[in-house]
Coordinates of N, CA and C and ligand atoms in Angstrom, one line a residue:
M238 N 17.5 -2.5 -7.3 CA 18.1 -1.4 -8.3 C 19.3 -1.2 -7.8
F239 N 20.2 -1.0 -8.6 CA 21.6 -0.5 -8.1 C 21.3 1.1 -8.1
L240 N 20.3 1.5 -8.4 CA 20.4 3.2 -8.3 C 20.4 3.7 -7.4
R241 N 21.4 4.8 -7.6 CA 21.7 5.3 -6.1 C 20.5 6.2 -5.6
H242 N 20.3 7.1 -6.5 CA 19.0 8.0 -6.2 C 18.2 8.2 -7.4
V243 N 17.2 8.0 -7.2 CA 16.2 8.9 -8.5 C 15.5 9.8 -7.9
F244 N 15.5 10.7 -8.4 CA 14.8 12.2 -8.0 C 13.6 12.5 -9.0
M245 N 12.7 12.7 -8.8 CA 11.4 13.4 -9.4 C 11.3 14.7 -8.9
L246 N 11.2 15.9 -9.7 CA 11.3 17.1 -9.2 C 9.8 17.6 -9.3
F247 N 9.3 17.4 -10.3 CA 7.7 17.7 -10.4 C 7.0 17.1 -11.4
F248 N 5.9 17.1 -11.3 CA 5.0 16.1 -11.9 C 3.7 16.6 -12.3
H249 N 3.3 16.4 -13.5 CA 2.0 17.4 -14.2 C 1.3 16.4 -14.8
V250 N 0.0 16.3 -14.6 CA -0.9 15.4 -15.3 C -2.3 16.2 -15.7
T251 N -2.6 16.0 -17.1 CA -3.5 16.7 -17.3 C -4.4 15.6 -18.1
L252 N -5.7 15.4 -17.9 CA -6.5 14.5 -18.6 C -7.6 15.4 -19.5
V253 N -7.3 15.4 -20.8 CA -8.1 16.1 -21.4 C -9.4 16.1 -21.3
A254 N -10.1 14.8 -21.1 CA -11.5 14.7 -21.3 C -12.2 15.5 -20.0
S255 N -11.8 15.3 -18.9 CA -12.5 15.9 -18.0 C -11.5 17.1 -17.1
E256 N -12.0 18.3 -17.1 CA -11.1 19.2 -16.7 C -10.6 19.3 -15.2
D257 N -11.4 18.6 -14.4 CA -11.2 18.8 -13.1 C -9.8 17.5 -12.9
N258 N -9.7 16.7 -13.7 CA -8.6 15.7 -13.5 C -7.2 16.2 -13.9
S259 N -7.0 17.5 -13.3 CA -5.4 18.1 -14.0 C -4.7 18.5 -12.5
F260 N -3.6 18.0 -12.4 CA -2.9 18.4 -11.1 C -1.6 18.8 -11.5
I261 N -1.0 19.5 -10.6 CA 0.6 20.0 -10.8 C 1.4 19.7 -9.4
Y262 N 2.4 19.0 -9.3 CA 3.3 19.2 -8.1 C 4.3 20.0 -8.2
N263 N 4.7 20.9 -7.7 CA 6.0 21.5 -7.6 C 6.6 21.2 -6.2
G264 N 7.3 20.0 -6.2 CA 7.6 19.4 -5.2 C 6.5 18.5 -4.4
F265 N 6.9 17.4 -3.8 CA 6.0 16.5 -3.2 C 5.4 16.5 -2.1
Q266 N 6.0 17.8 -1.3 CA 5.8 17.5 0.1 C 4.3 17.2 0.8
S267 N 3.4 18.1 0.1 CA 2.1 17.9 0.5 C 1.0 17.3 -0.4
S268 N 1.5 16.2 -1.3 CA 1.0 15.6 -2.1 C 0.2 14.5 -1.8
H269 N 0.8 13.9 -0.6 CA 0.1 12.5 -0.1 C 0.3 11.5 -1.1
L270 N 1.3 11.3 -1.8 CA 1.6 10.2 -2.5 C 1.5 8.9 -1.8
Y271 N 1.1 8.0 -2.3 CA 1.2 6.7 -1.7 C 2.7 6.0 -2.0
L272 N 3.5 5.7 -1.1 CA 4.9 5.3 -1.3 C 5.1 4.0 -0.9
D273 N 5.8 3.1 -1.5 CA 6.0 1.9 -1.0 C 7.5 1.5 -1.3
G274 N 7.7 0.3 -0.8 CA 9.0 -0.2 -0.9 C 10.2 0.9 -0.3
I275 N 11.3 1.0 -0.9 CA 12.2 2.0 -0.4 C 11.9 3.5 -0.8
A276 N 11.2 3.8 -1.5 CA 10.8 4.9 -1.9 C 10.7 6.0 -0.7
E277 N 10.8 7.4 -0.7 CA 10.7 8.4 0.4 C 10.9 9.7 -0.2
L278 N 10.2 10.7 0.5 CA 10.2 12.0 0.2 C 11.5 12.9 1.1
T279 N 12.3 13.5 0.2 CA 13.2 14.1 0.8 C 12.5 15.6 1.4
T280 N 13.4 15.7 2.3 CA 13.1 17.0 3.2 C 12.6 18.4 2.3
N281 N 13.4 18.4 1.1 CA 13.1 19.4 0.3 C 11.9 19.0 -0.7
G282 N 11.3 17.9 -0.5 CA 10.0 17.7 -1.5 C 10.6 16.8 -2.7
L283 N 11.4 16.2 -2.8 CA 11.7 15.4 -3.9 C 11.6 14.0 -3.6
L284 N 10.9 13.3 -4.7 CA 10.4 11.9 -4.4 C 11.8 11.2 -4.9
K285 N 12.2 10.5 -3.8 CA 13.4 9.6 -4.0 C 12.9 8.2 -3.9
L286 N 13.1 7.7 -5.3 CA 12.6 6.1 -5.5 C 13.5 5.0 -5.0
T287 N 14.9 5.1 -5.1 CA 15.6 4.0 -4.5 C 16.9 5.0 -4.0
N288 N 17.5 4.0 -3.0 CA 18.7 4.4 -2.4 C 19.8 3.3 -2.8
D289 N 21.1 3.4 -2.1 CA 22.3 2.6 -2.3 C 22.0 1.1 -2.2
T290 N 20.9 0.7 -1.5 CA 20.5 -0.8 -1.3 C 20.2 -1.3 -2.7
E291 N 21.0 -2.5 -3.0 CA 20.9 -2.8 -4.3 C 19.6 -4.0 -4.4
R292 N 19.1 -4.2 -5.8 CA 18.1 -5.2 -5.9 C 17.0 -4.9 -5.2
D293 N 16.4 -3.8 -5.1 CA 15.2 -3.1 -4.3 C 14.5 -2.2 -5.2
K294 N 13.4 -2.0 -4.8 CA 12.3 -1.2 -5.6 C 11.7 -0.2 -5.0
G295 N 11.2 0.9 -5.4 CA 10.1 1.8 -4.8 C 9.3 2.5 -5.6
H296 N 8.0 2.8 -5.3 CA 7.1 3.3 -6.0 C 6.5 4.4 -5.4
G297 N 6.1 5.3 -6.0 CA 5.1 6.5 -5.7 C 4.0 6.6 -6.6
F298 N 2.6 6.3 -6.0 CA 1.5 6.6 -6.7 C 0.8 7.5 -6.3
Y299 N -0.1 8.2 -7.3 CA -1.0 9.3 -7.0 C -2.2 9.0 -6.0
P300 N -2.5 9.3 -5.1 CA -3.4 8.8 -3.9 C -4.7 8.3 -4.6
N301 N -5.3 9.0 -5.2 CA -6.7 8.7 -5.7 C -6.5 8.1 -7.0
P302 N -7.8 7.3 -7.3 CA -7.9 6.6 -8.9 C -8.3 7.5 -9.7
I303 N -8.0 7.6 -11.0 CA -8.1 8.2 -12.2 C -8.9 7.7 -13.0
V304 N -10.0 8.1 -13.7 CA -10.7 7.1 -14.6 C -10.2 7.5 -15.9
F305 N -9.5 6.6 -16.7 CA -9.1 6.9 -18.1 C -10.0 6.3 -18.9
K306 N -10.8 5.3 -18.7 CA -11.8 4.8 -19.5 C -13.3 4.9 -19.3
N307 N -14.1 5.3 -20.3 CA -15.3 5.6 -20.1 C -16.1 4.3 -20.5
T308 N -16.7 3.5 -19.6 CA -17.1 2.3 -19.9 C -18.3 2.3 -20.7
S309 N -19.0 3.4 -20.9 CA -20.2 3.4 -21.9 C -19.9 3.6 -23.4
S310 N -18.6 4.4 -23.5 CA -18.4 4.5 -24.8 C -16.9 3.7 -25.2
E311 N -16.3 3.2 -24.2 CA -15.3 2.4 -24.5 C -14.1 3.2 -24.9
S312 N -13.9 4.2 -24.9 CA -13.1 5.3 -25.3 C -12.0 5.7 -24.2
V313 N -10.5 5.7 -24.4 CA -9.6 5.9 -23.6 C -9.5 7.4 -23.4
S314 N -9.3 8.2 -22.3 CA -9.2 9.5 -22.5 C -7.8 9.9 -22.9
S315 N -7.8 11.1 -23.7 CA -6.5 11.4 -23.9 C -5.9 12.2 -22.7
F316 N -4.6 12.0 -22.4 CA -4.0 12.6 -21.4 C -2.4 12.9 -21.6
S317 N -1.9 14.0 -21.0 CA -0.4 14.3 -20.9 C -0.1 14.7 -19.6
T318 N 1.2 14.4 -19.6 CA 2.1 14.6 -18.4 C 3.4 14.9 -18.7
T319 N 3.9 15.5 -17.6 CA 5.4 15.8 -17.9 C 6.1 15.7 -16.3
F320 N 7.3 15.3 -16.2 CA 8.1 15.3 -15.1 C 9.6 15.3 -15.1
L321 N 10.2 15.9 -14.0 CA 11.5 16.0 -14.1 C 12.4 14.6 -13.3
F322 N 13.3 14.1 -13.9 CA 14.0 13.2 -13.1 C 15.2 13.3 -13.0
A323 N 16.3 12.4 -12.3 CA 17.8 12.6 -12.3 C 18.0 11.0 -11.8
I324 N 18.8 10.1 -12.5 CA 19.2 8.9 -12.1 C 20.7 9.0 -11.8
I325 N 21.1 8.9 -10.6 CA 22.4 9.0 -10.3 C 22.8 7.8 -9.8
P326 N 23.7 7.0 -10.5 CA 24.1 5.6 -10.1 C 25.2 5.6 -9.0
Q327 N 25.4 4.6 -8.4 CA 26.4 4.7 -7.3 C 27.7 4.7 -7.8
Y328 N 28.0 4.1 -9.0 CA 29.3 4.1 -9.8 C 28.9 4.5 -11.1
A329 N 29.8 5.5 -11.6 CA 29.5 5.9 -12.8 C 29.6 4.7 -14.0
N330 N 28.2 5.0 -14.8 CA 28.1 3.9 -15.8 C 27.6 2.3 -15.6
I331 N 27.8 2.2 -14.1 CA 27.2 1.1 -13.8 C 26.0 1.2 -13.1
G332 N 25.2 2.0 -13.3 CA 23.8 2.1 -12.6 C 22.8 0.9 -12.9
G333 N 21.7 1.1 -12.6 CA 20.7 0.2 -12.9 C 19.4 0.0 -12.1
H334 N 18.5 -0.2 -12.3 CA 17.9 -0.6 -13.9 C 17.4 0.4 -14.7
G335 N 16.4 1.3 -13.8 CA 15.6 2.1 -14.5 C 14.5 2.4 -13.7
I336 N 13.8 3.6 -14.1 CA 12.5 3.9 -13.8 C 11.3 3.8 -14.9
V337 N 10.2 3.6 -14.3 CA 9.0 3.5 -15.1 C 7.9 4.8 -14.6
F338 N 7.2 5.5 -15.6 CA 6.1 5.9 -15.4 C 5.1 5.0 -15.7
V339 N 4.3 4.8 -14.8 CA 3.3 3.6 -14.8 C 1.9 4.1 -14.8
I340 N 0.7 3.6 -15.3 CA -0.7 3.6 -15.0 C -0.9 2.2 -14.7
S341 N -1.7 2.0 -13.6 CA -2.0 0.5 -13.4 C -3.2 0.5 -12.6
P342 N -4.1 -0.7 -12.4 CA -5.5 -0.7 -12.0 C -5.3 -0.6 -10.4
T343 N -4.1 -1.1 -9.7 CA -3.9 -1.1 -8.4 C -2.9 0.3 -8.1
K344 N -3.3 0.5 -6.7 CA -2.2 1.6 -6.1 C -1.1 0.2 -5.6
G345 N 0.2 0.6 -6.1 CA 1.0 -0.1 -5.7 C 1.3 -1.6 -6.4
L346 N 2.4 -1.9 -6.7 CA 2.7 -3.4 -7.6 C 3.3 -4.2 -6.5
P347 N 2.8 -4.6 -5.5 CA 3.3 -5.5 -4.5 C 4.3 -6.8 -5.1
D348 N 3.5 -7.3 -6.1 CA 4.1 -8.5 -6.7 C 5.2 -8.5 -7.3
S349 N 5.5 -7.1 -8.0 CA 6.5 -7.0 -8.6 C 8.0 -7.3 -8.3
L350 N 9.0 -7.4 -9.1 CA 10.4 -7.6 -8.9 C 11.2 -6.4 -9.0
P351 N 12.1 -6.2 -8.2 CA 13.5 -5.1 -8.7 C 14.2 -5.3 -9.8
S352 N 15.3 -4.8 -10.2 CA 16.3 -4.9 -11.2 C 15.6 -4.9 -12.2
Q353 N 15.8 -6.0 -13.2 CA 15.4 -5.9 -14.6 C 14.0 -6.0 -14.6
Y354 N 13.1 -6.3 -13.6 CA 11.8 -6.3 -13.9 C 11.2 -4.8 -13.6
L355 N 12.3 -3.9 -13.0 CA 11.8 -2.5 -13.0 C 10.8 -2.1 -11.8
G356 N 10.3 -3.1 -11.1 CA 9.3 -2.9 -9.9 C 8.0 -2.9 -10.9
L357 N 8.0 -3.4 -11.9 CA 6.6 -3.5 -12.8 C 6.1 -4.8 -12.8
F358 N 6.7 -5.8 -13.1 CA 6.1 -7.1 -13.2 C 6.9 -8.0 -12.5
N359 N 6.6 -9.2 -12.7 CA 7.4 -10.6 -12.0 C 7.6 -11.3 -13.3
D360 N 8.4 -12.5 -12.7 CA 8.9 -13.3 -14.1 C 7.7 -14.5 -14.3
S361 N 6.5 -14.2 -13.8 CA 5.1 -15.1 -14.1 C 4.2 -14.1 -14.9
N362 N 4.1 -12.9 -14.3 CA 3.0 -12.2 -15.0 C 3.3 -11.2 -15.9
S363 N 4.8 -11.2 -16.6 CA 5.2 -10.1 -17.5 C 4.7 -10.7 -18.9
G364 N 4.1 -10.0 -19.5 CA 3.2 -10.5 -20.7 C 2.0 -11.0 -20.9
N365 N 1.3 -10.8 -19.5 CA -0.1 -11.2 -19.2 C -1.0 -10.1 -19.6
S366 N -1.9 -10.1 -20.6 CA -2.8 -9.1 -20.9 C -3.8 -8.8 -19.9
S367 N -4.0 -9.6 -18.8 CA -4.5 -9.3 -17.5 C -4.0 -8.3 -16.8
N368 N -2.8 -8.1 -16.8 CA -2.4 -6.9 -16.0 C -3.1 -5.6 -16.3
H369 N -3.4 -5.0 -17.2 CA -3.9 -3.7 -17.5 C -2.9 -2.9 -17.1
V370 N -1.6 -2.8 -17.2 CA -0.6 -1.9 -16.8 C 0.1 -1.4 -18.0
F371 N 0.3 -0.1 -18.1 CA 0.6 0.6 -19.2 C 2.1 1.4 -18.5
G372 N 3.2 1.3 -19.3 CA 4.4 1.8 -18.6 C 5.0 2.6 -19.6
V373 N 6.0 3.5 -19.4 CA 7.2 4.2 -20.3 C 8.4 4.0 -19.1
E374 N 9.1 3.3 -19.8 CA 10.3 2.7 -19.2 C 11.4 3.7 -19.7
L375 N 12.4 4.0 -18.7 CA 13.7 4.6 -19.0 C 14.6 3.7 -18.5
D376 N 15.2 2.9 -19.3 CA 15.8 1.7 -18.8 C 17.2 1.9 -19.3
T377 N 18.1 1.6 -18.3 CA 19.6 2.0 -18.5 C 20.5 0.5 -18.5
R378 N 19.9 -0.8 -18.5 CA 20.3 -2.0 -18.8 C 19.9 -2.7 -20.1
Q379 N 20.6 -3.6 -20.8 CA 20.1 -4.4 -21.7 C 20.0 -5.6 -21.2
N380 N 18.6 -6.0 -21.3 CA 18.4 -7.1 -20.6 C 17.6 -8.1 -22.1
F381 N 18.6 -9.1 -22.4 CA 18.2 -10.1 -23.6 C 16.6 -10.6 -23.7
E382 N 16.4 -10.9 -22.3 CA 15.4 -11.6 -22.3 C 13.9 -11.0 -22.4
F383 N 14.1 -9.6 -22.3 CA 13.2 -8.5 -22.6 C 13.5 -8.1 -24.1
D384 N 14.3 -8.4 -24.9 CA 14.5 -7.9 -26.3 C 15.0 -6.4 -26.2
D385 N 15.5 -6.2 -25.1 CA 16.1 -4.8 -25.0 C 17.0 -4.2 -26.1
I386 N 16.9 -3.0 -26.6 CA 18.0 -2.7 -27.8 C 19.1 -2.3 -27.5
N387 N 19.1 -1.8 -26.4 CA 20.4 -1.4 -25.8 C 20.5 -1.0 -24.2
D388 N 21.6 -0.5 -23.7 CA 21.3 -0.2 -22.4 C 21.0 1.3 -22.0
N389 N 20.2 2.0 -22.8 CA 19.9 3.2 -22.7 C 18.9 3.8 -23.6
H390 N 17.6 3.3 -22.9 CA 16.5 3.4 -24.1 C 15.2 3.7 -23.4
V391 N 14.4 4.2 -24.2 CA 13.0 4.6 -23.5 C 11.9 3.6 -24.1
G392 N 11.2 3.0 -23.6 CA 10.3 1.9 -24.1 C 8.9 2.2 -23.7
I393 N 8.0 1.9 -24.4 CA 6.5 1.6 -24.1 C 6.1 0.4 -23.7
D394 N 5.8 0.0 -22.6 CA 5.4 -1.2 -21.9 C 4.0 -1.4 -21.7
I395 N 3.3 -2.4 -22.5 CA 1.9 -2.8 -22.4 C 1.8 -4.1 -21.9
N396 N 1.5 -4.1 -20.6 CA 1.4 -5.5 -19.9 C 2.5 -6.4 -19.9
D397 N 3.7 -5.8 -20.3 CA 5.0 -6.6 -20.6 C 6.2 -5.8 -20.7
L398 N 7.2 -6.2 -20.1 CA 8.7 -5.9 -20.1 C 9.2 -6.2 -21.4
K399 N 8.6 -6.8 -22.3 CA 9.2 -6.6 -23.8 C 8.3 -5.6 -24.3
S400 N 9.0 -4.5 -24.6 CA 8.4 -3.3 -24.8 C 7.6 -3.3 -26.4
A401 N 6.3 -2.5 -26.5 CA 6.0 -2.6 -27.6 C 6.6 -1.8 -28.6
D402 N 7.2 -0.9 -28.3 CA 8.3 -0.2 -29.0 C 9.4 0.6 -28.1
S403 N 10.4 0.8 -28.7 CA 11.4 1.4 -27.9 C 12.4 2.3 -28.7
T404 N 13.0 3.0 -28.2 CA 14.1 3.8 -29.0 C 15.5 4.4 -28.3
P405 N 16.4 4.3 -28.7 CA 17.6 5.1 -27.9 C 17.3 6.3 -27.4
A406 N 17.6 6.6 -26.1 CA 17.5 7.8 -25.4 C 18.1 8.9 -26.1
G407 N 17.4 10.0 -26.3 CA 17.9 11.1 -27.2 C 17.0 12.1 -27.3
Y408 N 17.6 13.3 -28.0 CA 16.5 14.4 -28.4 C 17.1 15.0 -29.5
Y409 N 16.2 15.8 -30.3 CA 16.6 16.4 -31.4 C 17.1 18.2 -30.7
D410 N 18.3 18.2 -31.4 CA 18.7 19.9 -31.1 C 17.9 20.6 -32.2
G411 N 18.5 21.8 -32.0 CA 17.9 22.8 -32.7 C 18.1 22.9 -34.2
Y412 N 18.9 21.9 -34.6 CA 19.3 21.9 -36.0 C 18.5 20.6 -36.7
G413 N 17.7 19.9 -35.7 CA 17.1 18.4 -36.0 C 18.2 17.4 -36.1
Q414 N 19.2 17.8 -35.6 CA 20.2 16.4 -35.1 C 19.9 15.9 -33.9
F415 N 19.8 14.6 -34.4 CA 19.3 13.7 -32.9 C 21.0 13.2 -32.1
K416 N 20.5 13.7 -30.7 CA 21.8 13.7 -29.7 C 21.5 12.6 -28.8
D417 N 22.3 11.8 -28.8 CA 22.2 10.7 -27.3 C 22.2 11.4 -26.1
L418 N 21.5 10.8 -25.2 CA 21.1 11.4 -23.9 C 21.6 10.1 -23.0
S419 N 22.4 10.2 -21.9 CA 22.6 9.1 -21.2 C 21.6 9.3 -19.9
L420 N 20.8 8.3 -19.9 CA 19.9 8.5 -18.9 C 20.5 8.5 -17.6
S421 N 21.5 7.7 -17.3 CA 22.1 7.7 -15.8 C 23.2 8.3 -15.7
S422 N 23.2 9.6 -16.3 CA 24.4 10.2 -16.3 C 24.5 11.6 -14.8
G423 N 23.3 11.1 -14.2 CA 23.1 12.1 -12.9 C 22.5 13.6 -13.4
Y424 N 22.4 13.8 -14.4 CA 21.8 15.1 -14.7 C 20.5 15.3 -14.9
P425 N 19.6 16.5 -14.4 CA 18.4 16.1 -14.3 C 17.7 16.4 -16.0
M426 N 17.0 15.6 -16.3 CA 16.0 15.5 -17.7 C 14.7 15.7 -17.5
Q427 N 13.9 16.3 -18.7 CA 12.5 16.1 -18.5 C 11.9 15.1 -19.3
V428 N 10.7 14.7 -19.0 CA 10.1 13.6 -19.9 C 8.6 14.2 -20.2
W429 N 8.3 14.3 -21.1 CA 6.7 14.4 -21.6 C 6.1 13.3 -22.3
I430 N 4.9 12.8 -21.8 CA 4.2 11.6 -22.3 C 2.8 12.2 -22.6
E431 N 2.5 12.0 -24.0 CA 1.3 12.5 -24.5 C 0.3 11.5 -25.2
Y432 N -0.9 11.4 -24.8 CA -1.6 10.4 -25.4 C -3.0 11.0 -26.1
D433 N -3.0 10.5 -27.1 CA -4.3 11.2 -27.9 C -5.2 9.8 -28.2
G434 N -6.3 10.0 -27.4 CA -7.1 8.8 -27.3 C -8.1 8.7 -28.4
V435 N -8.2 9.9 -29.3 CA -8.9 9.3 -30.7 C -7.9 8.9 -31.5
K436 N -6.7 9.2 -31.7 CA -5.6 8.7 -32.7 C -5.0 7.3 -32.1
K437 N -5.2 7.3 -30.7 CA -4.6 6.3 -30.1 C -3.2 6.0 -30.3
K438 N -2.6 7.3 -29.9 CA -1.2 7.4 -30.4 C -0.5 7.9 -29.1
I439 N 0.6 7.5 -29.0 CA 1.3 7.9 -27.6 C 2.7 8.7 -28.2
D440 N 2.8 9.6 -27.7 CA 4.3 10.5 -27.7 C 4.9 10.6 -26.6
V441 N 6.3 10.3 -26.8 CA 7.2 10.4 -25.5 C 8.4 11.3 -26.0
T442 N 8.7 12.3 -25.4 CA 9.7 13.0 -25.7 C 10.6 13.3 -24.5
L443 N 12.1 13.4 -24.7 CA 12.9 13.6 -23.6 C 13.6 14.7 -23.8
A444 N 13.9 15.4 -23.0 CA 15.1 16.4 -23.3 C 16.0 16.6 -22.1
P445 N 17.4 17.2 -22.0 CA 18.1 17.5 -20.9 C 17.6 18.8 -20.2
M446 N 17.6 18.9 -18.9 CA 17.2 20.5 -18.5 C 17.3 21.5 -19.2
S447 N 18.6 21.7 -19.8 CA 19.1 22.9 -20.4 C 18.3 23.0 -21.8
V448 N 17.7 22.1 -22.1 CA 17.1 22.2 -23.4 C 15.5 22.4 -23.1
G449 N 15.1 21.6 -22.1 CA 13.7 21.6 -21.8 C 13.1 22.9 -21.0
C450 N 14.1 23.5 -20.3 CA 13.3 24.4 -19.4 C 14.0 25.8 -19.8
Ligands
NAG67 C1 17.4 2.5 1.9 O1 16.2 2.8 2.4 C2 15.7 1.8 3.2 C3 14.3 2.2 3.6 O2 14.0 3.2 4.0 C4 16.5 1.5 4.4 O3 16.1 0.6 5.1 C5 18.2 1.1 3.7 O4 18.8 1.0 4.9 C6 18.3 2.3 2.9 N1 19.8 1.7 2.5 C7 20.7 2.7 2.4 C8 22.1 2.1 1.8 O5 20.6 3.6 2.9
NAG68 C1 -18.9 8.8 -21.5 O1 -19.2 8.7 -22.7 C2 -20.7 9.1 -22.8 C3 -20.9 8.8 -24.3 O2 -20.1 9.6 -25.2 C4 -20.9 10.4 -22.6 O3 -22.2 10.6 -22.6 C5 -20.6 10.3 -21.0 O4 -20.8 11.8 -20.6 C6 -19.3 10.0 -20.9 N1 -19.0 9.9 -19.3 C7 -17.8 10.3 -18.8 C8 -17.9 10.0 -17.2 O5 -17.2 11.0 -19.4
NAG69 C1 3.3 -12.1 -10.0 O1 2.2 -11.0 -9.9 C2 1.2 -11.6 -9.9 C3 0.4 -10.3 -9.7 O2 0.3 -9.7 -10.9 C4 0.5 -12.5 -8.8 O3 -0.5 -12.8 -8.8 C5 1.7 -13.6 -8.7 O4 1.6 -14.6 -7.5 C6 3.2 -13.1 -8.8 N1 4.0 -14.1 -9.2 C7 5.2 -14.5 -8.6 C8 6.0 -15.7 -8.8 O5 5.3 -13.6 -7.5
NAG70 C1 -2.6 -14.0 -16.7 O1 -3.2 -13.5 -15.2 C2 -4.5 -14.0 -14.8 C3 -4.9 -13.4 -13.7 O2 -4.1 -13.3 -12.6 C4 -4.4 -15.7 -14.9 O3 -5.7 -15.8 -14.3 C5 -4.0 -16.2 -16.0 O4 -3.7 -17.5 -15.8 C6 -2.7 -15.8 -16.4 N1 -2.2 -16.0 -17.6 C7 -1.0 -16.8 -18.0 C8 -0.8 -17.1 -19.3 O5 -0.2 -16.8 -17.0

């Protein structure tokens, strides 16, 4: 990735189905996150996923597996999460490629590629339903091979970098007006991801820090 710094400030996950599966990080110092690639924790507890090295990737995974699916009932738990991030490109407006919140069957995605593959898939497994990978991408580049709608969008990735759905990044202000939000502006933003296991519906909300908090 050309991303200079991607920071995550805090991370909050709640699985509605079982109350003991809830955790909050206010800084990642003692989180025991599983890190790979060029990801690192800064001394003040931020998760820094990438640095100035081009075409590289970094992951931070919650250390323990979380059960999302009840094998006897086949239902997937409702869950919600929120986190803060900032994408700070090395040169204004030519950052890339993006970050993804991911749920995967493995801790680490060692065969994934950086750049347009977002550290999620590679050129042979993208689109394969055996991946069992779900992601919410915050993508700052338009890649036509993945049918990207523009160079600043939020997408739902189900086993595939061709998003099942995507929308330009933005938020609704207090008057109900849609405002564009540049993901790689360098400013902190907050994301909420909420899945309703009964309705099988995912909602993703984005807001600049000044609106979100
Ligand atoms: C990025 O991080 C990796 C791993 O820590 C390191 O080897 C590399 O030198 C760093 N790149 C830059 C430009 O700082
Ligand atoms: C799985 O679903 C069954 C039937 O709804 C329920 O009895 C059981 O407690 C569930 N198990 C877990 C681990 O949630
Ligand atoms: C792509 O990733 C899969 C794992 O999901 C791996 O089996 C395969 O070898 C990888 N392909 C390449 C070309 O790296
Ligand atoms: C999808 O992945 C599975 C497991 O890695 C593999 O056996 C299968 O051949 C892949 N399918 C395609 C179409 O590449």
